[in-house]
mmCIF file with all atom_site columns, C-alpha atoms in Angstrom:
data_model
loop_
_atom_site.group_PDB
_atom_site.id
_atom_site.type_symbol
_atom_site.label_atom_id
_atom_site.label_alt_id
_atom_site.label_comp_id
_atom_site.label_asym_id
_atom_site.label_entity_id
_atom_site.label_seq_id
_atom_site.pdbx_PDB_ins_code
_atom_site.Cartn_x
_atom_site.Cartn_y
_atom_site.Cartn_z
_atom_site.occupancy
_atom_site.B_iso_or_equiv
_atom_site.pdbx_formal_charge
_atom_site.auth_seq_id
_atom_site.auth_comp_id
_atom_site.auth_asym_id
_atom_site.auth_atom_id
_atom_site.pdbx_PDB_model_num
ATOM 1   C CA . MET A 1 1   ? 27.467  -14.670 -13.813 1.00 0.00 ? 24  MET A CA 1
ATOM 2   C CA . ILE A 1 2   ? 23.934  -15.780 -12.955 1.00 0.00 ? 25  ILE A CA 1
ATOM 3   C CA . ALA A 1 3   ? 23.570  -12.946 -10.431 1.00 0.00 ? 26  ALA A CA 1
ATOM 4   C CA . THR A 1 4   ? 24.675  -10.392 -13.024 1.00 0.00 ? 27  THR A CA 1
ATOM 5   C CA . LEU A 1 5   ? 22.237  -11.701 -15.626 1.00 0.00 ? 28  LEU A CA 1
ATOM 6   C CA . SER A 1 6   ? 19.452  -11.748 -13.038 1.00 0.00 ? 29  SER A CA 1
ATOM 7   C CA . PHE A 1 7   ? 20.232  -8.158  -12.093 1.00 0.00 ? 30  PHE A CA 1
ATOM 8   C CA . TYR A 1 8   ? 20.043  -6.949  -15.696 1.00 0.00 ? 31  TYR A CA 1
ATOM 9   C CA . LEU A 1 9   ? 16.857  -8.971  -16.242 1.00 0.00 ? 32  LEU A CA 1
ATOM 10  C CA . PHE A 1 10  ? 15.072  -7.560  -13.182 1.00 0.00 ? 33  PHE A CA 1
ATOM 11  C CA . ALA A 1 11  ? 16.328  -4.034  -13.860 1.00 0.00 ? 34  ALA A CA 1
ATOM 12  C CA . THR A 1 12  ? 15.243  -4.095  -17.515 1.00 0.00 ? 35  THR A CA 1
ATOM 13  C CA . LEU A 1 13  ? 11.803  -5.479  -16.684 1.00 0.00 ? 36  LEU A CA 1
ATOM 14  C CA . ALA A 1 14  ? 11.380  -2.925  -13.892 1.00 0.00 ? 37  ALA A CA 1
ATOM 15  C CA . ILE A 1 15  ? 12.220  -0.022  -16.210 1.00 0.00 ? 38  ILE A CA 1
ATOM 16  C CA . LEU A 1 16  ? 9.976   -1.288  -19.013 1.00 0.00 ? 39  LEU A CA 1
ATOM 17  C CA . SER A 1 17  ? 7.031   -1.962  -16.706 1.00 0.00 ? 40  SER A CA 1
ATOM 18  C CA . ALA A 1 18  ? 7.459   1.453   -15.065 1.00 0.00 ? 41  ALA A CA 1
ATOM 19  C CA . ILE A 1 19  ? 7.327   3.087   -18.510 1.00 0.00 ? 42  ILE A CA 1
ATOM 20  C CA . LEU A 1 20  ? 4.181   1.101   -19.332 1.00 0.00 ? 43  LEU A CA 1
ATOM 21  C CA . VAL A 1 21  ? 2.611   2.306   -16.071 1.00 0.00 ? 44  VAL A CA 1
ATOM 22  C CA . VAL A 1 22  ? 2.845   5.862   -17.377 1.00 0.00 ? 45  VAL A CA 1
ATOM 23  C CA . PHE A 1 23  ? 1.916   5.239   -21.014 1.00 0.00 ? 46  PHE A CA 1
ATOM 24  C CA . ALA A 1 24  ? -0.836  2.624   -20.610 1.00 0.00 ? 47  ALA A CA 1
ATOM 25  C CA . ARG A 1 25  ? -4.180  3.969   -21.827 1.00 0.00 ? 48  ARG A CA 1
ATOM 26  C CA . ASN A 1 26  ? -6.280  1.657   -19.680 1.00 0.00 ? 49  ASN A CA 1
ATOM 27  C CA . PRO A 1 27  ? -5.927  2.511   -15.959 1.00 0.00 ? 50  PRO A CA 1
ATOM 28  C CA . VAL A 1 28  ? -6.456  -1.140  -14.986 1.00 0.00 ? 51  VAL A CA 1
ATOM 29  C CA . HIS A 1 29  ? -3.529  -2.153  -17.196 1.00 0.00 ? 52  HIS A CA 1
ATOM 30  C CA . SER A 1 30  ? -1.501  0.652   -15.635 1.00 0.00 ? 53  SER A CA 1
ATOM 31  C CA . VAL A 1 31  ? -2.057  -0.756  -12.142 1.00 0.00 ? 54  VAL A CA 1
ATOM 32  C CA . LEU A 1 32  ? -1.184  -4.260  -13.338 1.00 0.00 ? 55  LEU A CA 1
ATOM 33  C CA . TRP A 1 33  ? 2.098   -2.989  -14.789 1.00 0.00 ? 56  TRP A CA 1
ATOM 34  C CA . LEU A 1 34  ? 2.709   -1.263  -11.455 1.00 0.00 ? 57  LEU A CA 1
ATOM 35  C CA . ILE A 1 35  ? 2.409   -4.644  -9.731  1.00 0.00 ? 58  ILE A CA 1
ATOM 36  C CA . VAL A 1 36  ? 4.951   -6.082  -12.194 1.00 0.00 ? 59  VAL A CA 1
ATOM 37  C CA . THR A 1 37  ? 7.283   -3.179  -11.361 1.00 0.00 ? 60  THR A CA 1
ATOM 38  C CA . PHE A 1 38  ? 7.036   -3.920  -7.639  1.00 0.00 ? 61  PHE A CA 1
ATOM 39  C CA . PHE A 1 39  ? 7.805   -7.610  -8.184  1.00 0.00 ? 62  PHE A CA 1
ATOM 40  C CA . ASN A 1 40  ? 10.920  -6.767  -10.187 1.00 0.00 ? 63  ASN A CA 1
ATOM 41  C CA . ALA A 1 41  ? 12.009  -4.278  -7.519  1.00 0.00 ? 64  ALA A CA 1
ATOM 42  C CA . ALA A 1 42  ? 11.602  -7.051  -4.942  1.00 0.00 ? 65  ALA A CA 1
ATOM 43  C CA . GLY A 1 43  ? 13.799  -9.279  -7.107  1.00 0.00 ? 66  GLY A CA 1
ATOM 44  C CA . LEU A 1 44  ? 16.501  -6.601  -7.113  1.00 0.00 ? 67  LEU A CA 1
ATOM 45  C CA . MET A 1 45  ? 16.281  -6.386  -3.321  1.00 0.00 ? 68  MET A CA 1
ATOM 46  C CA . ILE A 1 46  ? 16.781  -10.140 -3.046  1.00 0.00 ? 69  ILE A CA 1
ATOM 47  C CA . LEU A 1 47  ? 19.883  -9.913  -5.233  1.00 0.00 ? 70  LEU A CA 1
ATOM 48  C CA . LEU A 1 48  ? 21.237  -7.208  -2.911  1.00 0.00 ? 71  LEU A CA 1
ATOM 49  C CA . GLY A 1 49  ? 20.745  -9.492  0.103   1.00 0.00 ? 72  GLY A CA 1
ATOM 50  C CA . ALA A 1 50  ? 17.829  -7.531  1.575   1.00 0.00 ? 73  ALA A CA 1
ATOM 51  C CA . GLU A 1 51  ? 15.255  -10.314 1.769   1.00 0.00 ? 74  GLU A CA 1
ATOM 52  C CA . PHE A 1 52  ? 13.203  -8.559  4.432   1.00 0.00 ? 75  PHE A CA 1
ATOM 53  C CA . ILE A 1 53  ? 12.804  -5.417  2.308   1.00 0.00 ? 76  ILE A CA 1
ATOM 54  C CA . ALA A 1 54  ? 11.786  -7.600  -0.646  1.00 0.00 ? 77  ALA A CA 1
ATOM 55  C CA . ILE A 1 55  ? 9.099   -9.281  1.451   1.00 0.00 ? 78  ILE A CA 1
ATOM 56  C CA . LEU A 1 56  ? 7.869   -5.877  2.635   1.00 0.00 ? 79  LEU A CA 1
ATOM 57  C CA . VAL A 1 57  ? 7.666   -4.616  -0.953  1.00 0.00 ? 80  VAL A CA 1
ATOM 58  C CA . ILE A 1 58  ? 5.565   -7.617  -1.972  1.00 0.00 ? 81  ILE A CA 1
ATOM 59  C CA . LEU A 1 59  ? 3.297   -7.622  1.086   1.00 0.00 ? 82  LEU A CA 1
ATOM 60  C CA . VAL A 1 60  ? 2.787   -3.879  1.472   1.00 0.00 ? 83  VAL A CA 1
ATOM 61  C CA . TYR A 1 61  ? 3.003   -2.447  -2.028  1.00 0.00 ? 84  TYR A CA 1
ATOM 62  C CA . VAL A 1 62  ? 1.703   -5.386  -4.052  1.00 0.00 ? 85  VAL A CA 1
ATOM 63  C CA . GLY A 1 63  ? -0.628  -6.936  -1.507  1.00 0.00 ? 86  GLY A CA 1
ATOM 64  C CA . ALA A 1 64  ? -2.134  -3.723  -0.156  1.00 0.00 ? 87  ALA A CA 1
ATOM 65  C CA . VAL A 1 65  ? -1.434  -0.574  -2.131  1.00 0.00 ? 88  VAL A CA 1
ATOM 66  C CA . ALA A 1 66  ? -1.528  -1.910  -5.692  1.00 0.00 ? 89  ALA A CA 1
ATOM 67  C CA . VAL A 1 67  ? -4.562  -4.125  -5.058  1.00 0.00 ? 90  VAL A CA 1
ATOM 68  C CA . LEU A 1 68  ? -6.315  -1.168  -3.407  1.00 0.00 ? 91  LEU A CA 1
ATOM 69  C CA . PHE A 1 69  ? -5.554  0.993   -6.450  1.00 0.00 ? 92  PHE A CA 1
ATOM 70  C CA . LEU A 1 70  ? -6.884  -1.763  -8.696  1.00 0.00 ? 93  LEU A CA 1
ATOM 71  C CA . PHE A 1 71  ? -10.179 -2.036  -6.818  1.00 0.00 ? 94  PHE A CA 1
ATOM 72  C CA . ILE A 1 72  ? -10.592 1.746   -6.713  1.00 0.00 ? 95  ILE A CA 1
ATOM 73  C CA . VAL A 1 73  ? -9.977  2.092   -10.451 1.00 0.00 ? 96  VAL A CA 1
ATOM 74  C CA . MET A 1 74  ? -12.355 -0.780  -11.246 1.00 0.00 ? 97  MET A CA 1
ATOM 75  C CA . MET A 1 75  ? -15.138 0.372   -8.894  1.00 0.00 ? 98  MET A CA 1
ATOM 76  C CA . LEU A 1 76  ? -15.107 4.119   -9.562  1.00 0.00 ? 99  LEU A CA 1
ATOM 77  C CA . ASP A 1 77  ? -16.841 5.311   -12.701 1.00 0.00 ? 100 ASP A CA 1
ATOM 78  C CA . ILE A 1 78  ? -14.259 7.848   -13.832 1.00 0.00 ? 101 ILE A CA 1
ATOM 79  C CA . ASP A 1 79  ? -14.482 9.513   -17.219 1.00 0.00 ? 102 ASP A CA 1
ATOM 80  C CA . PHE A 1 80  ? -10.854 9.263   -18.272 1.00 0.00 ? 103 PHE A CA 1
ATOM 81  C CA . ALA A 1 81  ? -11.614 10.756  -21.676 1.00 0.00 ? 104 ALA A CA 1
ATOM 82  C CA . ALA A 1 82  ? -12.521 14.019  -19.978 1.00 0.00 ? 105 ALA A CA 1
ATOM 83  C CA . LEU A 1 83  ? -9.332  13.889  -17.930 1.00 0.00 ? 106 LEU A CA 1
ATOM 84  C CA . ARG A 1 84  ? -7.214  13.428  -21.054 1.00 0.00 ? 107 ARG A CA 1
ATOM 85  C CA . SER A 1 85  ? -8.852  16.406  -22.759 1.00 0.00 ? 108 SER A CA 1
ATOM 86  C CA . GLY A 1 86  ? -6.446  18.835  -21.042 1.00 0.00 ? 109 GLY A CA 1
ATOM 87  C CA . PHE A 1 87  ? -3.340  16.804  -21.851 1.00 0.00 ? 110 PHE A CA 1
ATOM 88  C CA . THR A 1 88  ? -2.052  19.210  -24.497 1.00 0.00 ? 111 THR A CA 1
ATOM 89  C CA . GLN A 1 89  ? -2.504  22.186  -22.185 1.00 0.00 ? 112 GLN A CA 1
ATOM 90  C CA . ASN A 1 90  ? -0.463  20.595  -19.389 1.00 0.00 ? 113 ASN A CA 1
ATOM 91  C CA . LEU A 1 91  ? 2.169   19.113  -21.718 1.00 0.00 ? 114 LEU A CA 1
ATOM 92  C CA . PRO A 1 92  ? 4.673   22.023  -21.350 1.00 0.00 ? 115 PRO A CA 1
ATOM 93  C CA . PHE A 1 93  ? 4.547   21.754  -17.553 1.00 0.00 ? 116 PHE A CA 1
ATOM 94  C CA . GLY A 1 94  ? 5.120   18.003  -17.766 1.00 0.00 ? 117 GLY A CA 1
ATOM 95  C CA . ILE A 1 95  ? 8.114   18.469  -20.047 1.00 0.00 ? 118 ILE A CA 1
ATOM 96  C CA . LEU A 1 96  ? 9.540   21.104  -17.697 1.00 0.00 ? 119 LEU A CA 1
ATOM 97  C CA . ILE A 1 97  ? 9.192   18.814  -14.662 1.00 0.00 ? 120 ILE A CA 1
ATOM 98  C CA . ALA A 1 98  ? 10.760  15.919  -16.606 1.00 0.00 ? 121 ALA A CA 1
ATOM 99  C CA . LEU A 1 99  ? 13.744  18.091  -17.575 1.00 0.00 ? 122 LEU A CA 1
ATOM 100 C CA . VAL A 1 100 ? 14.222  19.185  -13.966 1.00 0.00 ? 123 VAL A CA 1
ATOM 101 C CA . LEU A 1 101 ? 14.166  15.567  -12.754 1.00 0.00 ? 124 LEU A CA 1
ATOM 102 C CA . LEU A 1 102 ? 16.590  14.471  -15.475 1.00 0.00 ? 125 LEU A CA 1
ATOM 103 C CA . SER A 1 103 ? 18.984  17.285  -14.589 1.00 0.00 ? 126 SER A CA 1
ATOM 104 C CA . GLU A 1 104 ? 18.858  16.303  -10.909 1.00 0.00 ? 127 GLU A CA 1
ATOM 105 C CA . MET A 1 105 ? 19.596  12.679  -11.790 1.00 0.00 ? 128 MET A CA 1
ATOM 106 C CA . ALA A 1 106 ? 22.499  13.743  -14.015 1.00 0.00 ? 129 ALA A CA 1
ATOM 107 C CA . ILE A 1 107 ? 23.940  15.906  -11.236 1.00 0.00 ? 130 ILE A CA 1
ATOM 108 C CA . ALA A 1 108 ? 23.615  13.015  -8.774  1.00 0.00 ? 131 ALA A CA 1
ATOM 109 C CA . VAL A 1 109 ? 25.373  10.613  -11.149 1.00 0.00 ? 132 VAL A CA 1
ATOM 110 C CA . ILE A 1 110 ? 28.206  13.053  -11.881 1.00 0.00 ? 133 ILE A CA 1
ATOM 111 C CA . ALA A 1 111 ? 28.667  13.898  -8.199  1.00 0.00 ? 134 ALA A CA 1
ATOM 112 C CA . GLY A 1 112 ? 28.624  10.216  -7.287  1.00 0.00 ? 135 GLY A CA 1
ATOM 113 C CA . ARG A 1 113 ? 31.501  9.434   -9.625  1.00 0.00 ? 136 ARG A CA 1
ATOM 114 C CA . SER A 1 114 ? 33.780  11.892  -7.851  1.00 0.00 ? 137 SER A CA 1
ATOM 115 C CA . GLY A 1 115 ? 33.377  10.077  -4.530  1.00 0.00 ? 138 GLY A CA 1
ATOM 116 C CA . PRO A 1 116 ? 34.855  6.759   -3.438  1.00 0.00 ? 139 PRO A CA 1
ATOM 117 C CA . VAL A 1 117 ? 33.976  3.910   -5.762  1.00 0.00 ? 140 VAL A CA 1
ATOM 118 C CA . ILE A 1 118 ? 34.025  1.197   -3.108  1.00 0.00 ? 141 ILE A CA 1
ATOM 119 C CA . ALA A 1 119 ? 32.578  1.804   0.334   1.00 0.00 ? 142 ALA A CA 1
ATOM 120 C CA . GLU A 1 120 ? 33.975  0.148   3.418   1.00 0.00 ? 143 GLU A CA 1
ATOM 121 C CA . ALA A 1 121 ? 32.161  -3.027  4.345   1.00 0.00 ? 144 ALA A CA 1
ATOM 122 C CA . PRO A 1 122 ? 30.501  -3.051  7.771   1.00 0.00 ? 145 PRO A CA 1
ATOM 123 C CA . PRO A 1 123 ? 31.967  -5.378  10.378  1.00 0.00 ? 146 PRO A CA 1
ATOM 124 C CA . GLU A 1 124 ? 30.638  -8.909  10.487  1.00 0.00 ? 147 GLU A CA 1
ATOM 125 C CA . THR A 1 125 ? 28.176  -9.386  13.345  1.00 0.00 ? 148 THR A CA 1
ATOM 126 C CA . GLY A 1 126 ? 26.870  -12.845 12.497  1.00 0.00 ? 149 GLY A CA 1
ATOM 127 C CA . GLN A 1 127 ? 23.313  -11.503 12.201  1.00 0.00 ? 150 GLN A CA 1
ATOM 128 C CA . SER A 1 128 ? 21.012  -11.609 9.226   1.00 0.00 ? 151 SER A CA 1
ATOM 129 C CA . ASN A 1 129 ? 19.601  -8.389  7.834   1.00 0.00 ? 152 ASN A CA 1
ATOM 130 C CA . ILE A 1 130 ? 16.230  -9.143  9.434   1.00 0.00 ? 153 ILE A CA 1
ATOM 131 C CA . GLU A 1 131 ? 17.800  -9.531  12.889  1.00 0.00 ? 154 GLU A CA 1
ATOM 132 C CA . ALA A 1 132 ? 19.877  -6.370  12.468  1.00 0.00 ? 155 ALA A CA 1
ATOM 133 C CA . PHE A 1 133 ? 16.839  -4.443  11.255  1.00 0.00 ? 156 PHE A CA 1
ATOM 134 C CA . GLY A 1 134 ? 14.732  -5.613  14.203  1.00 0.00 ? 157 GLY A CA 1
ATOM 135 C CA . GLU A 1 135 ? 17.476  -4.782  16.700  1.00 0.00 ? 158 GLU A CA 1
ATOM 136 C CA . LEU A 1 136 ? 17.815  -1.236  15.350  1.00 0.00 ? 159 LEU A CA 1
ATOM 137 C CA . LEU A 1 137 ? 14.062  -0.753  15.076  1.00 0.00 ? 160 LEU A CA 1
ATOM 138 C CA . TYR A 1 138 ? 13.290  -1.747  18.673  1.00 0.00 ? 161 TYR A CA 1
ATOM 139 C CA . SER A 1 139 ? 16.335  -0.146  20.304  1.00 0.00 ? 162 SER A CA 1
ATOM 140 C CA . ARG A 1 140 ? 17.618  2.963   18.542  1.00 0.00 ? 163 ARG A CA 1
ATOM 141 C CA . PHE A 1 141 ? 14.438  3.859   16.652  1.00 0.00 ? 164 PHE A CA 1
ATOM 142 C CA . LEU A 1 142 ? 11.885  2.705   19.224  1.00 0.00 ? 165 LEU A CA 1
ATOM 143 C CA . VAL A 1 143 ? 10.299  6.139   19.771  1.00 0.00 ? 166 VAL A CA 1
ATOM 144 C CA . PRO A 1 144 ? 9.799   6.926   16.044  1.00 0.00 ? 167 PRO A CA 1
ATOM 145 C CA . PHE A 1 145 ? 8.399   3.418   15.575  1.00 0.00 ? 168 PHE A CA 1
ATOM 146 C CA . GLU A 1 146 ? 5.858   3.904   18.371  1.00 0.00 ? 169 GLU A CA 1
ATOM 147 C CA . LEU A 1 147 ? 4.940   7.368   17.052  1.00 0.00 ? 170 LEU A CA 1
ATOM 148 C CA . SER A 1 148 ? 4.334   5.960   13.582  1.00 0.00 ? 171 SER A CA 1
ATOM 149 C CA . GLY A 1 149 ? 2.051   3.345   15.137  1.00 0.00 ? 172 GLY A CA 1
ATOM 150 C CA . LEU A 1 150 ? 0.074   6.076   16.916  1.00 0.00 ? 173 LEU A CA 1
ATOM 151 C CA . ILE A 1 151 ? -0.230  8.039   13.668  1.00 0.00 ? 174 ILE A CA 1
ATOM 152 C CA . LEU A 1 152 ? -1.582  4.952   11.909  1.00 0.00 ? 175 LEU A CA 1
ATOM 153 C CA . LEU A 1 153 ? -4.020  4.403   14.786  1.00 0.00 ? 176 LEU A CA 1
ATOM 154 C CA . VAL A 1 154 ? -5.285  7.986   14.481  1.00 0.00 ? 177 VAL A CA 1
ATOM 155 C CA . ALA A 1 155 ? -5.689  7.523   10.722  1.00 0.00 ? 178 ALA A CA 1
ATOM 156 C CA . LEU A 1 156 ? -7.624  4.292   11.300  1.00 0.00 ? 179 LEU A CA 1
ATOM 157 C CA . ILE A 1 157 ? -9.948  5.934   13.824  1.00 0.00 ? 180 ILE A CA 1
ATOM 158 C CA . GLY A 1 158 ? -10.464 8.894   11.484  1.00 0.00 ? 181 GLY A CA 1
ATOM 159 C CA . ALA A 1 159 ? -11.384 6.580   8.610   1.00 0.00 ? 182 ALA A CA 1
ATOM 160 C CA . VAL A 1 160 ? -13.921 4.752   10.793  1.00 0.00 ? 183 VAL A CA 1
ATOM 161 C CA . VAL A 1 161 ? -15.440 8.036   12.006  1.00 0.00 ? 184 VAL A CA 1
ATOM 162 C CA . LEU A 1 162 ? -15.711 9.429   8.480   1.00 0.00 ? 185 LEU A CA 1
ATOM 163 C CA . THR A 1 163 ? -17.329 6.302   7.065   1.00 0.00 ? 186 THR A CA 1
ATOM 164 C CA . HIS A 1 164 ? -19.673 5.636   10.010  1.00 0.00 ? 187 HIS A CA 1
ATOM 165 C CA . ARG A 1 165 ? -22.618 7.885   9.274   1.00 0.00 ? 188 ARG A CA 1
ATOM 166 C CA . SER A 1 166 ? -25.973 7.446   10.998  1.00 0.00 ? 189 SER A CA 1
ATOM 167 C CA . ARG A 1 167 ? -29.041 7.778   8.798   1.00 0.00 ? 190 ARG A CA 1
ATOM 168 C CA . GLY A 1 168 ? -32.599 8.492   9.856   1.00 0.00 ? 191 GLY A CA 1
ATOM 169 C CA . ASP A 1 169 ? -34.123 5.539   8.017   1.00 0.00 ? 192 ASP A CA 1
ATOM 170 C CA . GLN A 1 170 ? -32.029 3.024   9.965   1.00 0.00 ? 193 GLN A CA 1
ATOM 171 C CA . ARG A 1 171 ? -32.666 1.565   13.396  1.00 0.00 ? 194 ARG A CA 1
ATOM 172 C CA . PRO A 1 172 ? -29.268 1.117   15.044  1.00 0.00 ? 195 PRO A CA 1
ATOM 173 C CA . GLN A 1 173 ? -28.670 -1.649  17.531  1.00 0.00 ? 196 GLN A CA 1
ATOM 174 C CA . LYS A 1 174 ? -28.182 -0.374  21.088  1.00 0.00 ? 197 LYS A CA 1
ATOM 175 C CA . ILE A 1 175 ? -26.347 -3.131  22.899  1.00 0.00 ? 198 ILE A CA 1
ATOM 176 C CA . SER A 1 176 ? -26.341 -1.369  26.301  1.00 0.00 ? 199 SER A CA 1
ATOM 177 C CA . LYS A 1 177 ? -30.145 -1.231  26.392  1.00 0.00 ? 200 LYS A CA 1
ATOM 178 C CA . GLN A 1 178 ? -30.402 -4.840  25.268  1.00 0.00 ? 201 GLN A CA 1
ATOM 179 C CA . VAL A 1 179 ? -28.107 -6.026  28.035  1.00 0.00 ? 202 VAL A CA 1
ATOM 180 C CA . ALA A 1 180 ? -29.885 -3.948  30.728  1.00 0.00 ? 203 ALA A CA 1
ATOM 181 C CA . ARG A 1 181 ? -33.416 -5.033  29.760  1.00 0.00 ? 204 ARG A CA 1
ATOM 182 C CA . ASP A 1 182 ? -35.775 -6.900  32.090  1.00 0.00 ? 205 ASP A CA 1
ATOM 183 C CA . PRO A 1 183 ? -36.518 -10.410 30.776  1.00 0.00 ? 206 PRO A CA 1
ATOM 184 C CA . LYS A 1 184 ? -40.101 -10.164 32.107  1.00 0.00 ? 207 LYS A CA 1
ATOM 185 C CA . GLU A 1 185 ? -40.823 -7.150  29.916  1.00 0.00 ? 208 GLU A CA 1
ATOM 186 C CA . ALA A 1 186 ? -39.225 -8.598  26.817  1.00 0.00 ? 209 ALA A CA 1
ATOM 187 C CA . ILE A 1 187 ? -41.214 -9.923  23.895  1.00 0.00 ? 210 ILE A CA 1
ATOM 188 C CA . GLN A 1 188 ? -40.311 -13.474 22.984  1.00 0.00 ? 211 GLN A CA 1
ATOM 189 C CA . LEU A 1 189 ? -41.130 -15.264 19.762  1.00 0.00 ? 212 LEU A CA 1
ATOM 190 C CA . LYS A 1 190 ? -42.299 -18.830 20.222  1.00 0.00 ? 213 LYS A CA 1
ATOM 191 C CA . GLN A 1 191 ? -43.118 -21.528 17.732  1.00 0.00 ? 214 GLN A CA 1
ATOM 192 C CA . PRO A 1 192 ? -46.370 -23.235 18.827  1.00 0.00 ? 215 PRO A CA 1
ATOM 193 C CA . GLU A 1 193 ? -47.046 -26.850 18.112  1.00 0.00 ? 216 GLU A CA 1
ATOM 194 C CA . SER A 1 194 ? -49.310 -27.731 15.247  1.00 0.00 ? 217 SER A CA 1
ATOM 195 C CA . GLY A 1 195 ? -53.006 -27.722 16.256  1.00 0.00 ? 218 GLY A CA 1
ATOM 196 C CA . LYS A 1 196 ? -52.420 -26.014 19.611  1.00 0.00 ? 219 LYS A CA 1
ATOM 197 C CA . GLY A 1 197 ? -52.719 -22.423 20.672  1.00 0.00 ? 220 GLY A CA 1
ATOM 198 C CA . VAL A 1 198 ? -50.443 -20.227 22.743  1.00 0.00 ? 221 VAL A CA 1
ATOM 199 C CA . GLU A 1 199 ? -50.914 -19.827 26.502  1.00 0.00 ? 222 GLU A CA 1
ATOM 200 C CA . LEU A 1 200 ? -50.636 -16.237 27.750  1.00 0.00 ? 223 LEU A CA 1
#
């Protein structure tokens, strides 16, 4: 009974917050409602017994993506009034896309009813979902996992290269020349005692 009520609570809040993400006039409020949607989705995952997926949703989507969106929206000076000026022109295309998505969802629901109502339960292995997920990830899907890591590494290097721009008015630090310098030719700053000069 409690699980059923919790499911309806999380599902209702997720749907309402997702609707508010779309219809919120303030983009900051829209991102905040998106965070609420992710938390409710994580609650649904916990009810389904997928605790690891729920933790990933909170850490990745809430802790990284949504917070990044929030900082971008707050830092960028975007004229949203100018963006909303063409709303009426694009309204027919939006309605058409919404009708297509609704028809696809209706087809999926109708086709799903014709199939088996209850799926066969997997055999009991004595493992938690986190252990089963890790075993599959590092055995059967090891190559795709490593390739995804390489893709993320390339994206990280590309972001560093794009943001690291040398300007003419800056004096960059050259560590190799500093390490290879001769101490006798280096200029040292000394603090002389009060009332005494500096010996050369």
